[in-house]
Coordinates of C-alpha atoms in Angstrom, one line a residue:
X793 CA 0.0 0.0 0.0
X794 CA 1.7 3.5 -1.2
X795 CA 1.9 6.2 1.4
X796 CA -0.5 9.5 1.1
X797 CA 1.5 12.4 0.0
X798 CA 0.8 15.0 3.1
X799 CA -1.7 17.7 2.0
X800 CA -0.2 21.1 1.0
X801 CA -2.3 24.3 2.0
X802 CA -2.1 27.5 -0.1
X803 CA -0.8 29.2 3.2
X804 CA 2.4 27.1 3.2
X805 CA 3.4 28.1 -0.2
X806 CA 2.8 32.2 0.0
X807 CA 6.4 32.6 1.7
X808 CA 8.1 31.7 -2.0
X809 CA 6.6 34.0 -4.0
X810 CA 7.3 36.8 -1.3
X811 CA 11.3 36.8 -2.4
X812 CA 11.5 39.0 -5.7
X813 CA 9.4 41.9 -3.2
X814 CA 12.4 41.7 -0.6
X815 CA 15.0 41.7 -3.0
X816 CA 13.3 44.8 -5.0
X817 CA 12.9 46.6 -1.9
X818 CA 16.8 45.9 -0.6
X819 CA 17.4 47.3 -4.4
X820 CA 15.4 50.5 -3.5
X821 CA 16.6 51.3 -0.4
X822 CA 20.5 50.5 -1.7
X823 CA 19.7 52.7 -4.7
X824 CA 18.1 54.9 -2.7
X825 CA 20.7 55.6 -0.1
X826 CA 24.0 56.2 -3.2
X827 CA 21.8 58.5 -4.6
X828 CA 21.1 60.4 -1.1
X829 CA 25.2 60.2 -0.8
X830 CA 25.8 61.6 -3.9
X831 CA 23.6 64.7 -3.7
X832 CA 25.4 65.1 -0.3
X833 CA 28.7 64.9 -2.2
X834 CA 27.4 67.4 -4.7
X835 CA 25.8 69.7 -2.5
X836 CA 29.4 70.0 -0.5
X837 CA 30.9 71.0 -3.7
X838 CA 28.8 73.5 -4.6
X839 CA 29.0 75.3 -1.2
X840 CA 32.4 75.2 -1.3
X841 CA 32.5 76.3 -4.5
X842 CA 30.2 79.2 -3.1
X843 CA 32.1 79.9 -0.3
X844 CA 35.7 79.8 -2.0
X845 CA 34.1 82.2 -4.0
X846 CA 33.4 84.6 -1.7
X847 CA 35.6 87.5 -1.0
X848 CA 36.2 87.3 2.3
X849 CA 37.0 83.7 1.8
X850 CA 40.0 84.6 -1.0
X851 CA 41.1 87.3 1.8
X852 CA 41.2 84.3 4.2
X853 CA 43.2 82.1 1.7
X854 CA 45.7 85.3 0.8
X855 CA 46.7 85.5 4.7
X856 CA 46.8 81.8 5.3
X857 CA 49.1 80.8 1.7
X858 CA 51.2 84.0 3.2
X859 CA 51.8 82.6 6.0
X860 CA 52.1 79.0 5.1
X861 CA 55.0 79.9 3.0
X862 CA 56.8 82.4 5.3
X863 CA 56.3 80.0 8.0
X864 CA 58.2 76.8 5.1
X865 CA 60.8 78.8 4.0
X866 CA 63.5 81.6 4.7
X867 CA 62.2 83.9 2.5
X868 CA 58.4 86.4 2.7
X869 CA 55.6 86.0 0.5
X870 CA 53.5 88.9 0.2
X871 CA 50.0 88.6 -1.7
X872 CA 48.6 91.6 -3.3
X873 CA 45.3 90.0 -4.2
X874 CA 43.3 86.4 -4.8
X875 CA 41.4 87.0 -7.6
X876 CA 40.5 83.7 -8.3
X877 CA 39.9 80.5 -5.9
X878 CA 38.9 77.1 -6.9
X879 CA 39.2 73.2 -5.4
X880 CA 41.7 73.3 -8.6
X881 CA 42.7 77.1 -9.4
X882 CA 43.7 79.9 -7.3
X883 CA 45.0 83.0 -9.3
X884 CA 47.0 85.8 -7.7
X885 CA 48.0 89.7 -8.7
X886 CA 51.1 91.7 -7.4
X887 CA 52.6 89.0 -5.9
X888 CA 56.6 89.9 -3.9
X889 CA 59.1 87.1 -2.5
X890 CA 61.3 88.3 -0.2
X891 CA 65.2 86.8 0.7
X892 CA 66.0 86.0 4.1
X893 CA 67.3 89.6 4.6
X894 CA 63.9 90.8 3.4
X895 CA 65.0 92.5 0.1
X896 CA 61.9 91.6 -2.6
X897 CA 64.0 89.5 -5.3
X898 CA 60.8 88.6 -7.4
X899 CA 58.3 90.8 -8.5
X900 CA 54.8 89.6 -10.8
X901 CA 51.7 91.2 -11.7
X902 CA 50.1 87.8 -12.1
X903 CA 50.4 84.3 -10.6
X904 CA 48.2 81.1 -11.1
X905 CA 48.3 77.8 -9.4
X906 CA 47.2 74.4 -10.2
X907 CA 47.4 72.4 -6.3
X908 CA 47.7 69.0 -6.4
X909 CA 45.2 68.8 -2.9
X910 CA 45.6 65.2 -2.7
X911 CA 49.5 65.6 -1.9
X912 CA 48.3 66.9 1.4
X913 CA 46.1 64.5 2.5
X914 CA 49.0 61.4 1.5
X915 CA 52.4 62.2 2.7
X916 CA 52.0 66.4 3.9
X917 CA 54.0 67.8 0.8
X918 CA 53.1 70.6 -0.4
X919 CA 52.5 70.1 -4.2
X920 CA 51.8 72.4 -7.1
X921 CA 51.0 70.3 -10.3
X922 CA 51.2 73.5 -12.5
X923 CA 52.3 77.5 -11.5
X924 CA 53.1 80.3 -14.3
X925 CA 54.5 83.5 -13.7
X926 CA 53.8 86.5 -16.2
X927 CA 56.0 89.4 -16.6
X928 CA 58.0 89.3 -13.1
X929 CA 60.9 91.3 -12.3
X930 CA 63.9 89.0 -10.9
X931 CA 66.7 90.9 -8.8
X932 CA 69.8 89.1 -8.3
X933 CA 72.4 90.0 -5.6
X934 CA 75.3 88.2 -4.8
X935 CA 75.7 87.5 -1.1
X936 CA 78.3 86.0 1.4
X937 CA 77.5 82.5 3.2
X938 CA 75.4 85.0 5.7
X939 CA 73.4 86.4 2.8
X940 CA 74.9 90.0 3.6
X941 CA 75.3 91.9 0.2
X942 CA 79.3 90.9 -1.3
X943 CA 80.3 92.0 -4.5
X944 CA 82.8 89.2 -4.7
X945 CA 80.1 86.7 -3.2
X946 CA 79.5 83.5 -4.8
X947 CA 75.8 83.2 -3.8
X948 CA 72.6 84.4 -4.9
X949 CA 69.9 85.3 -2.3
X950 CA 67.7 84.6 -4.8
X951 CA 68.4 80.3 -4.2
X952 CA 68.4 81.9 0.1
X953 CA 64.7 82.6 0.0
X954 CA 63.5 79.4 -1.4
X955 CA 65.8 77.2 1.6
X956 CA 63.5 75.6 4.3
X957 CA 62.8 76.6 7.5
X958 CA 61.6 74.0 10.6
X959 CA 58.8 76.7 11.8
X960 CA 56.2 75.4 10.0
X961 CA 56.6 72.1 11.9
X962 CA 56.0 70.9 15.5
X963 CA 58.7 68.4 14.9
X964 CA 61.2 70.6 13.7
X965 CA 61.1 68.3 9.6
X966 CA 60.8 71.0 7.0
X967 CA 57.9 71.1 5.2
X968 CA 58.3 69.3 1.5
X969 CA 57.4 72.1 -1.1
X970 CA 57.1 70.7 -4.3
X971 CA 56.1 73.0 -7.7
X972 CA 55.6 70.8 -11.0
X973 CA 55.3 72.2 -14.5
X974 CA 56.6 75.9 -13.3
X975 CA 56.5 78.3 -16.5
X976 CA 57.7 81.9 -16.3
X977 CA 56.6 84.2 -19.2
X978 CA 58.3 87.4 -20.3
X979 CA 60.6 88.0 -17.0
X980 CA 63.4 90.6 -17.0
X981 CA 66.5 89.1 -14.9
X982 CA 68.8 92.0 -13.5
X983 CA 71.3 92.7 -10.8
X984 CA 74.7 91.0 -10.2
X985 CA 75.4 87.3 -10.9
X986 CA 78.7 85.8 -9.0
X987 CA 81.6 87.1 -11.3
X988 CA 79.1 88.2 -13.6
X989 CA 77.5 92.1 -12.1
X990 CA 75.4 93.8 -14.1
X991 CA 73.6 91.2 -15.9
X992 CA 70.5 92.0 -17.5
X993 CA 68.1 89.8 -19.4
X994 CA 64.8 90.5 -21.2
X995 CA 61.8 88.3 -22.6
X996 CA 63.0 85.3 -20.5
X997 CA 60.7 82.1 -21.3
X998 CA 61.4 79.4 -19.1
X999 CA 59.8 75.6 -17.8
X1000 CA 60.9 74.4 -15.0
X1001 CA 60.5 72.4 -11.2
X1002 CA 61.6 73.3 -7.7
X1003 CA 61.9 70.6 -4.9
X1004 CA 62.4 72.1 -1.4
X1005 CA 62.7 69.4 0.8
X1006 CA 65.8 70.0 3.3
X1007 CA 67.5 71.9 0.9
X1008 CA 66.5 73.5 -2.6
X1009 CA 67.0 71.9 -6.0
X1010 CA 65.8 74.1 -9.0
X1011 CA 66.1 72.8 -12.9
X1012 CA 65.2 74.6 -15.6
X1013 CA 64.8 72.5 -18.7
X1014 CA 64.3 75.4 -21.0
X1015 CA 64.6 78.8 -21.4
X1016 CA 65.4 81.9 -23.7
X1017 CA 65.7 85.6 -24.0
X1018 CA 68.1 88.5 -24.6
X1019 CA 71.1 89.6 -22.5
X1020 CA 71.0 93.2 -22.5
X1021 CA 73.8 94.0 -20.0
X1022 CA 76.4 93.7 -18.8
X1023 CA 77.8 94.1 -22.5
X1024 CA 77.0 96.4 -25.1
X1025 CA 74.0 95.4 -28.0
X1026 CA 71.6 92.4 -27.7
X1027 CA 72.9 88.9 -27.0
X1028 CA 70.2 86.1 -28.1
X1029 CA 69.7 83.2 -25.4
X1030 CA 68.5 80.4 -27.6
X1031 CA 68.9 77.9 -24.9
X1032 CA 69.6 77.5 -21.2
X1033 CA 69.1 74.1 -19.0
X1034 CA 70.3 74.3 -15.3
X1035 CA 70.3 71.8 -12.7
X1036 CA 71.0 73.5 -9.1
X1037 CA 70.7 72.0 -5.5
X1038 CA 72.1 73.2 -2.0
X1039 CA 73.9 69.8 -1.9
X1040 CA 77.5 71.4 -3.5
X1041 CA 78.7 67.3 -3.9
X1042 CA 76.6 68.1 -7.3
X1043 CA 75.9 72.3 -7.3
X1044 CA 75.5 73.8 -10.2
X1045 CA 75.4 72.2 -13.7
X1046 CA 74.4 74.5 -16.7
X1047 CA 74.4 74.3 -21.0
X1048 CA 73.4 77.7 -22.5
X1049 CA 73.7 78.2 -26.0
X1050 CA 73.6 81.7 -27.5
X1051 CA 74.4 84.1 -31.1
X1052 CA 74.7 87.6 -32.0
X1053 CA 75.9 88.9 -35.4
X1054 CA 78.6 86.1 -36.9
X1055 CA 79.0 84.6 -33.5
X1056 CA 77.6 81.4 -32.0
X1057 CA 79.0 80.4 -28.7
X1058 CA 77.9 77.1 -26.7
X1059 CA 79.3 77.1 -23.0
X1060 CA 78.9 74.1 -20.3
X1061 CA 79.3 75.3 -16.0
X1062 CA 79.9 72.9 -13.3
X1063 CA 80.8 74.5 -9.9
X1064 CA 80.8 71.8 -6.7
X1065 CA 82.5 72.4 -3.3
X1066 CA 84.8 69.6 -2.7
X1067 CA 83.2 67.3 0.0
X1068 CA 80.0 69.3 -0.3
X1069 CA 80.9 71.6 2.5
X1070 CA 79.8 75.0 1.6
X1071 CA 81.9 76.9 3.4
X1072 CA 85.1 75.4 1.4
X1073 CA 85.8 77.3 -1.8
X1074 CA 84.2 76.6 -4.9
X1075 CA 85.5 74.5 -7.6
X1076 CA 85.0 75.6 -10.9
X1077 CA 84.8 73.9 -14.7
X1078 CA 83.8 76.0 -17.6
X1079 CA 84.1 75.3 -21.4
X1080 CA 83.3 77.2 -23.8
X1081 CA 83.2 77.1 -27.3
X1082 CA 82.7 79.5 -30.5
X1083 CA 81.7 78.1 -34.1
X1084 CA 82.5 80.3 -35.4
X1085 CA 83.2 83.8 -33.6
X1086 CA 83.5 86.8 -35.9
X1087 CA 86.0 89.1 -34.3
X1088 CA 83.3 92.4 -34.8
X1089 CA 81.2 91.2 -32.1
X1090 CA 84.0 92.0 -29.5
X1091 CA 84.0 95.9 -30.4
X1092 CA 80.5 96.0 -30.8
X1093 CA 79.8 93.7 -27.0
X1094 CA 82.4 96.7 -25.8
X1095 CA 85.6 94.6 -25.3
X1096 CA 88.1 97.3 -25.2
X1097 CA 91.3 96.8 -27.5
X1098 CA 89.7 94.0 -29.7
X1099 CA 89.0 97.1 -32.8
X1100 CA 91.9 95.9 -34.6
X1101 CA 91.1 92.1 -34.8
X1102 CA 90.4 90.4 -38.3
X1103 CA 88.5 87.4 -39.5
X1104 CA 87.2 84.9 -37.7
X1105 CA 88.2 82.0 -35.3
X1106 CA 86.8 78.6 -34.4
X1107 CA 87.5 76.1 -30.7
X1108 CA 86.9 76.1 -27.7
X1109 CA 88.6 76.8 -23.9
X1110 CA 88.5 74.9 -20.7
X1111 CA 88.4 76.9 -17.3
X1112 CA 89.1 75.1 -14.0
X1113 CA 90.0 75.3 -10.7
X1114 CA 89.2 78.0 -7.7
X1115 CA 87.3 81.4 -8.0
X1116 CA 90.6 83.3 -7.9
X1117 CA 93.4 81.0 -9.7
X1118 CA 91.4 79.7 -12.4
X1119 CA 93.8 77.8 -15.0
X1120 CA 93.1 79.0 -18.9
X1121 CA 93.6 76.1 -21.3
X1122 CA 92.2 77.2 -25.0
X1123 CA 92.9 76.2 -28.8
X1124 CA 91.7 78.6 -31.4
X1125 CA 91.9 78.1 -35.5
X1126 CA 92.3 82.0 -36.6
X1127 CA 92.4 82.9 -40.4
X1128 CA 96.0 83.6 -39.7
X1129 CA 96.3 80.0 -38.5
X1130 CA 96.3 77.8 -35.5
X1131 CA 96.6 79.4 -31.9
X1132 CA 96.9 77.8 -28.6
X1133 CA 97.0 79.9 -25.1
X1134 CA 97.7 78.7 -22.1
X1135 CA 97.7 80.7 -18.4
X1136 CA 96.4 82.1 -15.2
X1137 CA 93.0 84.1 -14.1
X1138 CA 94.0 85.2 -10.9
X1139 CA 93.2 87.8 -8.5
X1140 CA 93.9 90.5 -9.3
X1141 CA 96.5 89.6 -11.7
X1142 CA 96.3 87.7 -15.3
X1143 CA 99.2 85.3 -16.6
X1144 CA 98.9 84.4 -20.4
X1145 CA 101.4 82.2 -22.9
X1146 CA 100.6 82.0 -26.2
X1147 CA 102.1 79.1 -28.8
X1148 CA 101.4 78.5 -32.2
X1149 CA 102.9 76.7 -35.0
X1150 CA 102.7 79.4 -37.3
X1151 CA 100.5 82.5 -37.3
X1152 CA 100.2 85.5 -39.9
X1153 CA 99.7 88.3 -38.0
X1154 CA 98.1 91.2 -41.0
X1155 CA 95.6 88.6 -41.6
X1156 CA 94.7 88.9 -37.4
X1157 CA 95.0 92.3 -36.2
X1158 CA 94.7 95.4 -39.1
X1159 CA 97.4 97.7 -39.8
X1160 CA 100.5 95.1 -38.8
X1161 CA 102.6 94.7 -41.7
X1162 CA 103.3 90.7 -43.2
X1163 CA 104.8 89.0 -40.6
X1164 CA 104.6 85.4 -39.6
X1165 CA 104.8 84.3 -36.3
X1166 CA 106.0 80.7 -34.9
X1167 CA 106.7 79.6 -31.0

């Protein structure tokens, strides 16, 4: 005899088709509670980017960036104005650095930032993805190792006012400043350069990146513009790229490339102080080299006694060793023929030998009768 099957009531099936209602309402709700999030998220947004807006928000910002910088490093930032203020922007006028002896070193009508906000929040640095600089006025002075004012001084309080300070933190780390995709636009460089016062250059273009982080490392991968001064006429700067950090076991490495008239001239810098101990003397490389140099552009840069020279001339010469004793080493092929001099840069007093292997003077320097010259 087969078993009944037990009796089944519709009551004991209802609970199955009950399933696709919970799983439409968890749906709701779930759907219901991203969308209440993200109305929050955008409503945050939009009051801050009301409130950033406001003026006496960008008044706020102007005294706090102020202070956040004069607190990071040795120099002053003074803000004119913060004309614009975004999450992603922020857009200053007049804006002044100061050295570390307060004398305003950079000048600009007009300075935008891109902050990288998420640098904060990570690590603490202090990152701009993008800053450019229109127009600003750059004043060089060289300065001792105190920064006071030294004519003979090999440093530049410019590179002073961007070293770190421990104010800004409780811990006494400096603060990591870091400023990406830097472009200055139309700047006018003057004042005195070490070994080089009186320097003045016009429509400088440059891109380049500053890392402050225990000391300061500045490159500029390009730039251009005119040197004005300290010679006579108008020099063109086709190209300059300069690696500089506080560390002197690597300094100061630079290539600038530049032409005026018949003259192009291509020159390499390297100064280090031996064991990176700045308060050793520098050491000092330099070559340079002319293809070709047309013996008018002396006169003309004002070079005095260089109005008789004739033709033109084509090599190079290597300087190297210490500010005052630096050692000449330079080979030259003249229309009169080959010339090599050899000797001393000293201070105050020059030391120069001169060799060649056969020279014709009247086809050098005008109004010397034919005469050939070997030793």
């Amino acid at each position: 005899m087969q078993p009944e099957a037990p009796e089944t009531s519709e009551s004991e099936l209802a609970p199955v088709a009950a399933k696709p209602a919970r799983w439409r309402r968890f749906l709701a709700r779930t759907l219901w509670l991203h969308l209440g999030a993200l109305s929050l998220v955008a409503f945050l947004l939009v009051s801050s980017a009301y409130h950033l807006g406001l003026r006496e928000t960008r008044s706020l910002a102007r005294v706090l960036i102020e202070e956040l910088a004069s607190d990071a490093l040795r120099g002053d930032l003074v803000i004119g104005r913060v004309d614009e203020l975004t999450l992603g922007r922020i857009r200053f006028t007049n804006v002044v650095l100061y050295d570390d002896m307060h004398r305003p070193i950079i000048a600009a009508p007009e300075v935008t930032a891109w902050p990288d906000l998420s640098r904060i929040f990570t690590d603490g640095t202090i990152r701009i993805a993008g800053g450019r600089v229109v127009h600003p006025f750059i004043h060089l002075h060289t300065v001792n190792e105190t920064g006071v004012l030294d004519p003979m001084g090999l440093e530049v309080s410019l590179v002073r006012a961007f070293l770190p300070t421990t104010a800004g933190d409780p811990n006494g780390v400096p603060t990591h400043i870091l400023i990406d995709g830097l472009r200055v636009e139309g700047a006018t460089v003057f004042g005195d350069a070490p070994r080089f016062p009186g320097l003045r250059l016009e429509n400088v273009d440059l891109a380049g990146r500053i890392d402050i982080e225990g000391g300061v490392h500045i490159q500029v991968f390009e730039a251009t513009g005119q040197m004005v001064a300290p010679y006579r006429g108008t020099t063109e700067i086709d190209h300059i790229a300069l690696d500089f950090t506080t560390d002197w076991n690597s300094g100061l490495n630079a290539y600038i490339r530049a032409h005026r008239e018949g003259t192009l001239a291509r020159a390499r810098v390297q100064v280090t102080r031996p064991g990176g101990d700045p308060e050793t003397e520098p050491h000092i490389w330099v070559r340079l080299a002319v293809d070709p140099l047309d013996t008018e552009t002396l006169p003309g840069m004002g070079f005095p006694g260089t109005e008789a020279l004739l033709g033109t001339a084509r090599g190079h010469a290597i300087l190297e060793g210490e500010a005052g004793a630096l050692r000449l080493d330079s080979y030259l092929e003249t229309d009169g023929g080959p010339v090599r001099i050899e000797g001393l840069l000293g201070d105050p007093n020059y030391r120069f030998t001169v060799h060649t292997e056969g020279t014709d003077l009247e086809r050098l320097i005008d109004g010397v009768p034919q005469m050939r010259v070997v030793g």
